[in-house]
CSV table of C-alpha atoms in Angstrom, one decimal:
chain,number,residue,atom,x,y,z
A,1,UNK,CA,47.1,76.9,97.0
A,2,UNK,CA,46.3,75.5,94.0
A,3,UNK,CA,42.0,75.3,93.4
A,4,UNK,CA,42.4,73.0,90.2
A,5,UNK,CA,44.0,70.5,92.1
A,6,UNK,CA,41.8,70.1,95.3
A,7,UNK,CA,43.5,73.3,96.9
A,8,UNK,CA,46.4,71.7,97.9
A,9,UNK,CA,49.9,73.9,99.2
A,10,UNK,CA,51.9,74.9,96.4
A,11,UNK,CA,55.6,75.4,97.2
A,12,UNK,CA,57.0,76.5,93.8
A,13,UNK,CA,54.5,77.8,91.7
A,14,UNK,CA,53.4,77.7,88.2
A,15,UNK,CA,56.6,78.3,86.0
A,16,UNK,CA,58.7,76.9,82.9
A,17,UNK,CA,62.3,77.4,83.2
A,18,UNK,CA,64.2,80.8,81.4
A,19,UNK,CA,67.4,81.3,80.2
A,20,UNK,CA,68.1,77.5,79.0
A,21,UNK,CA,69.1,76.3,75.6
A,22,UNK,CA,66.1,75.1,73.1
A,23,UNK,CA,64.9,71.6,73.1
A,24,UNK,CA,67.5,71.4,76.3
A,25,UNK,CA,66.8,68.7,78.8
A,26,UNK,CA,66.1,69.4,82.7
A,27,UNK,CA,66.9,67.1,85.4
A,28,UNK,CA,65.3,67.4,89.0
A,29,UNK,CA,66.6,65.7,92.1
A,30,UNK,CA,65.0,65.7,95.5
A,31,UNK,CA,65.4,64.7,99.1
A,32,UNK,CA,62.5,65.1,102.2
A,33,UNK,CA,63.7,65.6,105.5
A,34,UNK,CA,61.4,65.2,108.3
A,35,UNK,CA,58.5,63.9,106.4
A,36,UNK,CA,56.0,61.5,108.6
A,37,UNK,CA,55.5,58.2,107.1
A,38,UNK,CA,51.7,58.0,107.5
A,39,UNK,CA,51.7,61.7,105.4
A,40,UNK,CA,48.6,61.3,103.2
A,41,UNK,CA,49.9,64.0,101.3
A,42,UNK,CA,53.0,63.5,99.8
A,43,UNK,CA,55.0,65.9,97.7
A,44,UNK,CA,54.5,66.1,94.2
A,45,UNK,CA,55.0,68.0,90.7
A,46,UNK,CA,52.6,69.1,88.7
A,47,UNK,CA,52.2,69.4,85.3
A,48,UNK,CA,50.0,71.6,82.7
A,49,UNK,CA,50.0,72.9,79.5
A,50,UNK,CA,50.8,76.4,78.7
A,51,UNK,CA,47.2,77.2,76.9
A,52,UNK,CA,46.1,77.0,80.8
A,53,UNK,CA,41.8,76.9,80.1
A,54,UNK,CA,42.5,74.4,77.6
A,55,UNK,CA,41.1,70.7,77.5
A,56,UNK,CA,43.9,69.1,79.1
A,57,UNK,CA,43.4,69.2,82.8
A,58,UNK,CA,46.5,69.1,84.9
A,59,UNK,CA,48.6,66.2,86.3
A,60,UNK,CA,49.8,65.2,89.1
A,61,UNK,CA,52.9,62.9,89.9
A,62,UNK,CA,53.5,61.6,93.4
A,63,UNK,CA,57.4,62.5,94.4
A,64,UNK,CA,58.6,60.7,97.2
A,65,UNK,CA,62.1,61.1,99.1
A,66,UNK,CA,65.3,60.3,96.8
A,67,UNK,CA,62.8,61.2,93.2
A,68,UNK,CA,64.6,61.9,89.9
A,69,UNK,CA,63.1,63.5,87.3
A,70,UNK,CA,63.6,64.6,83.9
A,71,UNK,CA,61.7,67.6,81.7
A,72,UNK,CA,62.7,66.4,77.9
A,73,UNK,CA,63.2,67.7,74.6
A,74,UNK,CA,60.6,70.7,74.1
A,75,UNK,CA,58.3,69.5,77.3
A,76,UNK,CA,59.7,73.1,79.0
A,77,UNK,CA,58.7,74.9,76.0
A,78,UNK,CA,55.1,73.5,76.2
A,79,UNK,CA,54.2,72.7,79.7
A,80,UNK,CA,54.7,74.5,83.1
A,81,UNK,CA,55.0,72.7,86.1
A,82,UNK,CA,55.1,73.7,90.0
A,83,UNK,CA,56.6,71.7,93.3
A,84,UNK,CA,52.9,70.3,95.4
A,85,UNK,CA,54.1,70.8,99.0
A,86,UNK,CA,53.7,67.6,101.6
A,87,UNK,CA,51.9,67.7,105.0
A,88,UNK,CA,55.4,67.7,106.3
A,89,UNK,CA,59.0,67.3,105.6
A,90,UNK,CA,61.9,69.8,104.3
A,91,UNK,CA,62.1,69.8,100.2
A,92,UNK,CA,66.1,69.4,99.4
A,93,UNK,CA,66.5,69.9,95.6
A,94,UNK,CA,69.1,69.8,93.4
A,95,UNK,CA,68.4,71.1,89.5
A,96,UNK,CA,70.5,70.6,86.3
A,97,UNK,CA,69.7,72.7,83.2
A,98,UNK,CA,72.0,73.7,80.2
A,99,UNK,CA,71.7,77.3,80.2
A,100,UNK,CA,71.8,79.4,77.6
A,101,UNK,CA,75.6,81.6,77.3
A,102,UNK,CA,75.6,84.8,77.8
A,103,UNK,CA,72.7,85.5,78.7
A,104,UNK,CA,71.0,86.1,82.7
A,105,UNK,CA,74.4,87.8,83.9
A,106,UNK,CA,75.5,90.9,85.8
A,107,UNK,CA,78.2,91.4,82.9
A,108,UNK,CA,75.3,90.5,79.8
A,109,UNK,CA,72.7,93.2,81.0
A,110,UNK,CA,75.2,95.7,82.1
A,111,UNK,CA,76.7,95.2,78.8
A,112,UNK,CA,73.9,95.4,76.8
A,113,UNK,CA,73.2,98.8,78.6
A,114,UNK,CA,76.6,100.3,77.7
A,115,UNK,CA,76.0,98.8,73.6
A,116,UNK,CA,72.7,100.6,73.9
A,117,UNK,CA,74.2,103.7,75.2
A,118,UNK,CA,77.3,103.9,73.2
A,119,UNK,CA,76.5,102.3,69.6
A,120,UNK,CA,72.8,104.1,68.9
A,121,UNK,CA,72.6,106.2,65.9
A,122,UNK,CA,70.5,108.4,67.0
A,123,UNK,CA,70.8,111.2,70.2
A,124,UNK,CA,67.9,112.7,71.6
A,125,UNK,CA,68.4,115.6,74.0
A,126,UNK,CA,65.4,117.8,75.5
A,127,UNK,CA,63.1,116.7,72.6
A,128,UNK,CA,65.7,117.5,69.7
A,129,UNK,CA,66.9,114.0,67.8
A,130,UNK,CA,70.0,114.3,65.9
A,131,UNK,CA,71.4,111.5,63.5
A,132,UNK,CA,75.0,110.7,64.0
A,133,UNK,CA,75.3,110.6,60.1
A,134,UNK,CA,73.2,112.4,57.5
A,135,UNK,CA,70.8,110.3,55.6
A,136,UNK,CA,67.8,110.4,53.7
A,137,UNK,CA,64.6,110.6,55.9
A,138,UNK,CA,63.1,107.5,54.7
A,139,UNK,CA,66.3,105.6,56.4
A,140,UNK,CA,66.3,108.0,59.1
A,141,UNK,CA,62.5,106.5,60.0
A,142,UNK,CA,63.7,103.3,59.9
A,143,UNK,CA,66.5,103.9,62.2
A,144,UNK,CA,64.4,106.0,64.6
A,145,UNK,CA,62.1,102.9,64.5
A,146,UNK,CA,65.0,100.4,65.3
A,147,UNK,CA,66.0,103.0,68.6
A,148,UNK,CA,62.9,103.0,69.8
A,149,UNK,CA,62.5,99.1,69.6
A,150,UNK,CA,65.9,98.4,71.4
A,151,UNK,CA,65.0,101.3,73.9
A,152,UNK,CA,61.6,99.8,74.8
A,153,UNK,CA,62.6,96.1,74.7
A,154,UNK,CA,65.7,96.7,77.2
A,155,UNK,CA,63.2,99.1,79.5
A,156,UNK,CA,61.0,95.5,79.4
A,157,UNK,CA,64.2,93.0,80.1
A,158,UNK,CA,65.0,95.1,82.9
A,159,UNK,CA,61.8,95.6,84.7
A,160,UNK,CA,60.5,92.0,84.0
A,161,UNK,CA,63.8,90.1,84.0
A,162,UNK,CA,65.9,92.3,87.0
A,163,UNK,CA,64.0,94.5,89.2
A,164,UNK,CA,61.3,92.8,89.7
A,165,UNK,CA,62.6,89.4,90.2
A,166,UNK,CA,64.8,91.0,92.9
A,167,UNK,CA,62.1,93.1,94.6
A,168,UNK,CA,60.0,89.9,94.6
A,169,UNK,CA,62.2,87.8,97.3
A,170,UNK,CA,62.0,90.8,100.0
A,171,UNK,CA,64.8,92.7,102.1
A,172,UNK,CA,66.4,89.9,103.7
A,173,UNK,CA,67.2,88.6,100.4
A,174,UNK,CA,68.3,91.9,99.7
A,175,UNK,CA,70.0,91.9,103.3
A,176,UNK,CA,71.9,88.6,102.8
A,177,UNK,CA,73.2,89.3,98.9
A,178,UNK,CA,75.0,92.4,99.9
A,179,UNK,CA,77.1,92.1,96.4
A,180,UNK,CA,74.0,92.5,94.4
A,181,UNK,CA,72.6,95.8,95.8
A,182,UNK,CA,74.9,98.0,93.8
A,183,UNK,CA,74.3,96.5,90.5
A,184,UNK,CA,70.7,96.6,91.0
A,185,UNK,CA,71.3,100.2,91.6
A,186,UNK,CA,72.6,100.3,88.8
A,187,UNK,CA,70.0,98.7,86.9
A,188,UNK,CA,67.3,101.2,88.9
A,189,UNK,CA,69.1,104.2,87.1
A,190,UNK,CA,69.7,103.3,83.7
A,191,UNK,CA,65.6,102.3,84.1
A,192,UNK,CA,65.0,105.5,84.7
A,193,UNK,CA,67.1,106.9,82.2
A,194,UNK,CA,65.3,104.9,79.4
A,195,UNK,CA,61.7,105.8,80.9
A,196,UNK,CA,62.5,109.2,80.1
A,197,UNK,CA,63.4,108.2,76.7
A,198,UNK,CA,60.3,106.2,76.0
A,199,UNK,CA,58.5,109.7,77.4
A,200,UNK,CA,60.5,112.1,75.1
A,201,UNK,CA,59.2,109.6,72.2
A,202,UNK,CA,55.5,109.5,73.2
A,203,UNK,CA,56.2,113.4,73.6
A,204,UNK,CA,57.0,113.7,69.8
A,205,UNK,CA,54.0,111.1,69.1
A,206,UNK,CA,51.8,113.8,70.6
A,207,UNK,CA,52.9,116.1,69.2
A,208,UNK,CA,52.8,114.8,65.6
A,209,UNK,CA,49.2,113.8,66.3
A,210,UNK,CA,47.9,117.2,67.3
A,211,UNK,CA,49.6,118.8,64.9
A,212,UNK,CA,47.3,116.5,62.4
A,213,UNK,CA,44.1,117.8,63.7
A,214,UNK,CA,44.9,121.8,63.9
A,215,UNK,CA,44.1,124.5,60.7
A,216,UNK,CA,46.9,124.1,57.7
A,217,UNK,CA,48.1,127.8,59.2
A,218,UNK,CA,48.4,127.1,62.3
A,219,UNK,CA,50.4,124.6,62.3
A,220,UNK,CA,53.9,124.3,63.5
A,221,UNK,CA,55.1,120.6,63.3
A,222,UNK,CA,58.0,120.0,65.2
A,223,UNK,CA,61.4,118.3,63.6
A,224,UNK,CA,60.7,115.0,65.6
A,225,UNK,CA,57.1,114.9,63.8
A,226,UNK,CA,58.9,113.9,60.5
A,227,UNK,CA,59.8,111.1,62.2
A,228,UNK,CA,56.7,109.5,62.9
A,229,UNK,CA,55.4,106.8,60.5
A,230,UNK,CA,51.8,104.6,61.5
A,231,UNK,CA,55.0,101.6,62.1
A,232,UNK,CA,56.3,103.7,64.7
A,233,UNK,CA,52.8,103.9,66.5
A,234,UNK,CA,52.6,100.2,65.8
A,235,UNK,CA,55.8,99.5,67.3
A,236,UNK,CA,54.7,101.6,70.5
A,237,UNK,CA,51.0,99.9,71.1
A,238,UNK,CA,52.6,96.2,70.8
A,239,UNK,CA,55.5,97.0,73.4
A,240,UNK,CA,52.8,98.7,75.7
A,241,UNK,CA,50.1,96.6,75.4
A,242,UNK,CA,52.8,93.3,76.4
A,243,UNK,CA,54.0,95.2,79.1
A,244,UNK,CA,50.6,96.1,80.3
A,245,UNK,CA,49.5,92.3,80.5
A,246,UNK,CA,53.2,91.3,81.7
A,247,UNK,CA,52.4,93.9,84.7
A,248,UNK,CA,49.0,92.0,85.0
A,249,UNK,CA,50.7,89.2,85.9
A,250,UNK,CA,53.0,90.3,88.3
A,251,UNK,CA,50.4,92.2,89.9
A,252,UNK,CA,48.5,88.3,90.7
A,253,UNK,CA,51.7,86.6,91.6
A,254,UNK,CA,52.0,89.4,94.1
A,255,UNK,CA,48.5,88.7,95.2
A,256,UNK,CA,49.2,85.3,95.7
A,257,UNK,CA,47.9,84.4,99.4
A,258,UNK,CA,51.2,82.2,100.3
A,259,UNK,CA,53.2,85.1,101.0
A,260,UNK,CA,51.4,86.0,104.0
A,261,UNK,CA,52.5,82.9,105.1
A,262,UNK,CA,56.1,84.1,105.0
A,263,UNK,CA,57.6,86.2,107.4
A,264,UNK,CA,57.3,90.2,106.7
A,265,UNK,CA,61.1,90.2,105.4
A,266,UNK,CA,60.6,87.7,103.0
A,267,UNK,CA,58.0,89.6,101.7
A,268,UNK,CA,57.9,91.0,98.3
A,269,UNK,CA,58.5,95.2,98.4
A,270,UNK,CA,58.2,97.8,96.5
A,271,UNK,CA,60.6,98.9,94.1
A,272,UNK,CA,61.0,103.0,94.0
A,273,UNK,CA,61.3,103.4,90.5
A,274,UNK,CA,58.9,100.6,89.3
A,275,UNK,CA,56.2,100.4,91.8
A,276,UNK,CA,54.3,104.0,92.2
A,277,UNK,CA,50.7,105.0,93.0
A,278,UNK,CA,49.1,105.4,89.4
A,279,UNK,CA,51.4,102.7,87.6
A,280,UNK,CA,48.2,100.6,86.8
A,281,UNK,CA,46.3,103.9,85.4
A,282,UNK,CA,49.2,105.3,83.3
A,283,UNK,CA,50.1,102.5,81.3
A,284,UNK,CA,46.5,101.8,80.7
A,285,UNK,CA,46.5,105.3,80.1
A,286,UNK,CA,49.3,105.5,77.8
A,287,UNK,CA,47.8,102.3,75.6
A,288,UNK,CA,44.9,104.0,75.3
A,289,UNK,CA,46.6,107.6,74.4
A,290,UNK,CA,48.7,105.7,72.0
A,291,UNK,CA,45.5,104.3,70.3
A,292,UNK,CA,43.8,107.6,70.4
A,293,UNK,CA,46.6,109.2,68.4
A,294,UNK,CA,47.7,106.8,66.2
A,295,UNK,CA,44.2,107.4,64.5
A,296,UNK,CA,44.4,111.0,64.5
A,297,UNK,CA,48.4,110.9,63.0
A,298,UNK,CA,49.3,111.9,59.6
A,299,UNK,CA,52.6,110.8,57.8
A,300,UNK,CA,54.7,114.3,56.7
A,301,UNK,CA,55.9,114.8,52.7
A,302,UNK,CA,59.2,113.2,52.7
A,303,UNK,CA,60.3,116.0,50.7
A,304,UNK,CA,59.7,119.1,52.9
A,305,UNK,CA,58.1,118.4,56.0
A,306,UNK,CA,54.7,119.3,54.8
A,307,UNK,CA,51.5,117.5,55.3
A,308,UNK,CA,50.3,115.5,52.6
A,309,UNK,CA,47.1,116.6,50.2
A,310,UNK,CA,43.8,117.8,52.1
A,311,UNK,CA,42.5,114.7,50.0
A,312,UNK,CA,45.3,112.2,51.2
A,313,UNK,CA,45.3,113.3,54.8
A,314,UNK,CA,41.1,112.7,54.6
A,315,UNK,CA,41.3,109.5,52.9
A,316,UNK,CA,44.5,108.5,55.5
A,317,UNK,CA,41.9,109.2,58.4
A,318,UNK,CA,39.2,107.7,57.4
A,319,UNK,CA,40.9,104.6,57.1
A,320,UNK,CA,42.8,104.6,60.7
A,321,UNK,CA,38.9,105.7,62.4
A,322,UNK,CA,37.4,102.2,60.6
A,323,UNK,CA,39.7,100.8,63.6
A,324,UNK,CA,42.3,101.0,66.0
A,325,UNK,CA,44.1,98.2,65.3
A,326,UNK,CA,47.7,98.0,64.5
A,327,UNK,CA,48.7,95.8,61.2
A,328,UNK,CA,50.0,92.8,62.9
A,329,UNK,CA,46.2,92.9,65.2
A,330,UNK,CA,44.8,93.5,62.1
A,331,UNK,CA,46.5,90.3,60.6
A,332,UNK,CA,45.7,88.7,63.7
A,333,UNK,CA,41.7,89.5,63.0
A,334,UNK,CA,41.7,88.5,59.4
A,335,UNK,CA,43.6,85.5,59.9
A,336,UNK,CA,41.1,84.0,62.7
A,337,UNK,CA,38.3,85.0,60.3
A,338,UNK,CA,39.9,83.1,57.5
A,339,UNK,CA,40.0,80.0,59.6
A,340,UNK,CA,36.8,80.1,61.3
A,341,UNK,CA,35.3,80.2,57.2
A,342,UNK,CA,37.8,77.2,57.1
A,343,UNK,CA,36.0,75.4,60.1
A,344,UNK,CA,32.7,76.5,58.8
């Protein structure tokens, strides 16, 4: 139910529509069957901006039997809307949207697994990364940095995107789409393939990091360490951090009281590879680790392996321990204290 709009029955929720072209227009048709004439609660959509506590409060538009509807230009990239339920009746609707090719297909994710697995330039096997072509390390960060991205992102597309929004509609959807239960198998493995990835990679971030803080003769930094540059922790805190709030999200939609409404099949259930015991705690966990070490990381000599100066490494610290912020949520911070001079 909906508490900003006199707790009335929601029967789609809160949502804008994926997978469409920009700026594309939607178009909503919709038929009640059953509904009592004296309802004094008709069905309806409702309509809000995306910056949800802001100043404009939500709207409501009346939608009787035989509506039409449209959602123009960029309103879908700046408003969501949900379906208001009616005292009675059956909702019939028919939606038209220009979707966006190649993308939100069986073939597009299972291809984009195969690219990821077959075009990468770099291979890492029980913690050793090897190049496919020998390059200088500075280009060898970068590309390390670009697997990592595209590892992380697809982990993301395929949690958020696939699993999820399968494991959300319950086992008789799963029951009654027999064709999908082998792809989705499919998608359950290579998730767990590329969650063993991401933990070789936080492996090697660990390491580096510890290997920062122990006495210059007792170190023994590992060929992954060279790798690791304060973009690479960077890159790992923003992808976290998202997912950690995306999983937030997810974890209130599954909350949401209308589902014990719904029969126990229709249900959302767990996946097995997405929805263990301590999933809240370790990524919470793992932001926080990340955070931890990428103040306590030092960037190797480019030459050689070695650590940088005494001096260097000192002054490098120093800086990272005046915050643990990455660059872009430093830019972030500086930017809203710029403005808020502005304002002043």
């Amino acid at each position: 139910r909906e508490t900003l709009l006199g707790g009335r029955k929601i029967s789609v929720g809160w949502h804008r529509d994926s997978g469409l072209k920009d700026f594309s227009s939607i178009c909503v048709y919709q038929t009640i069957k059953g509904q009592e004439l004296s309802s004094s609660h008709d069905w309806g959509v409702a309509l809000r901006t995306t910056d949800h506590g802001g100043p404009t409060p939500p709207l409501v538009v009346p939608l009787p039997s035989g509506s039409l509807y449209y959602m123009l230009d960029d309103f879908n990239h700046n408003h969501e809307h949900a379906v208001l339920a009616g005292s009675s009746g059956s909702r019939y609707s028919s939606t038209h949207r220009v979707a966006r090719e190649g993308q939100g297909t069986w073939q597009y994710i299972r291809d984009k697994i195969a690219s990821y697995k077959l075009d990468r330039q770099v291979h890492v096997q029980s913690g050793v990364i090897t190049f496919t072509t020998s390059m200088p390390l500075k280009r060898r960060r970068d590309v390390y940095k670009k697997y990592v991205r595209q590892m992380l992102s697809l982990q993301v597309e395929i949690e958020f995107e696939w699993l999820r929004q399968w494991y959300v509609q319950g086992k008789l959807h799963n029951t009654l789409h027999l064709y999908w239960q082998k792809p989705i198998q499919e998608l359950c493995d290579a998730y767990c393939q590329l969650e063993s990835s991401s933990n070789e990679v936080m492996a090697i971030l660990e390491e580096a990091s510890e290997s920062s803080s122990t006495n210059e003769g007792d170190r023994r930094v590992g060929a992954g360490c060279v790798l690791v540059t304060e973009d690479l922790f960077d890159l790992m805190i923003e992808i976290y951090s998202k997912r950690e709030e995306t999983y937030a999200i997810w974890q209130e939609r599954y909350s949401d009281p209308i589902f014990k409404e719904l029969p126990p099949n229709q249900r959302p259930r767990d996946c097995p590879v997405l929805d263990k015991e301590d999933a809240p705690r370790r990524l919470s966990d793992l932001v926080r680790q990340l955070r931890s070490r990428f103040v306590g990381s030092v960037v190797h000599d480019e030459q050689n392996g070695n650590t940088k100066s005494e001096k260097a490494k000192i002054r490098k610290k120093e800086k990272r321990s005046s915050g643990k912020y990455t660059k872009k949520e430093a830019k972030g911070r500086a930017s809203n204290w710029l403005k808020l001079k502005a304002d002043l």
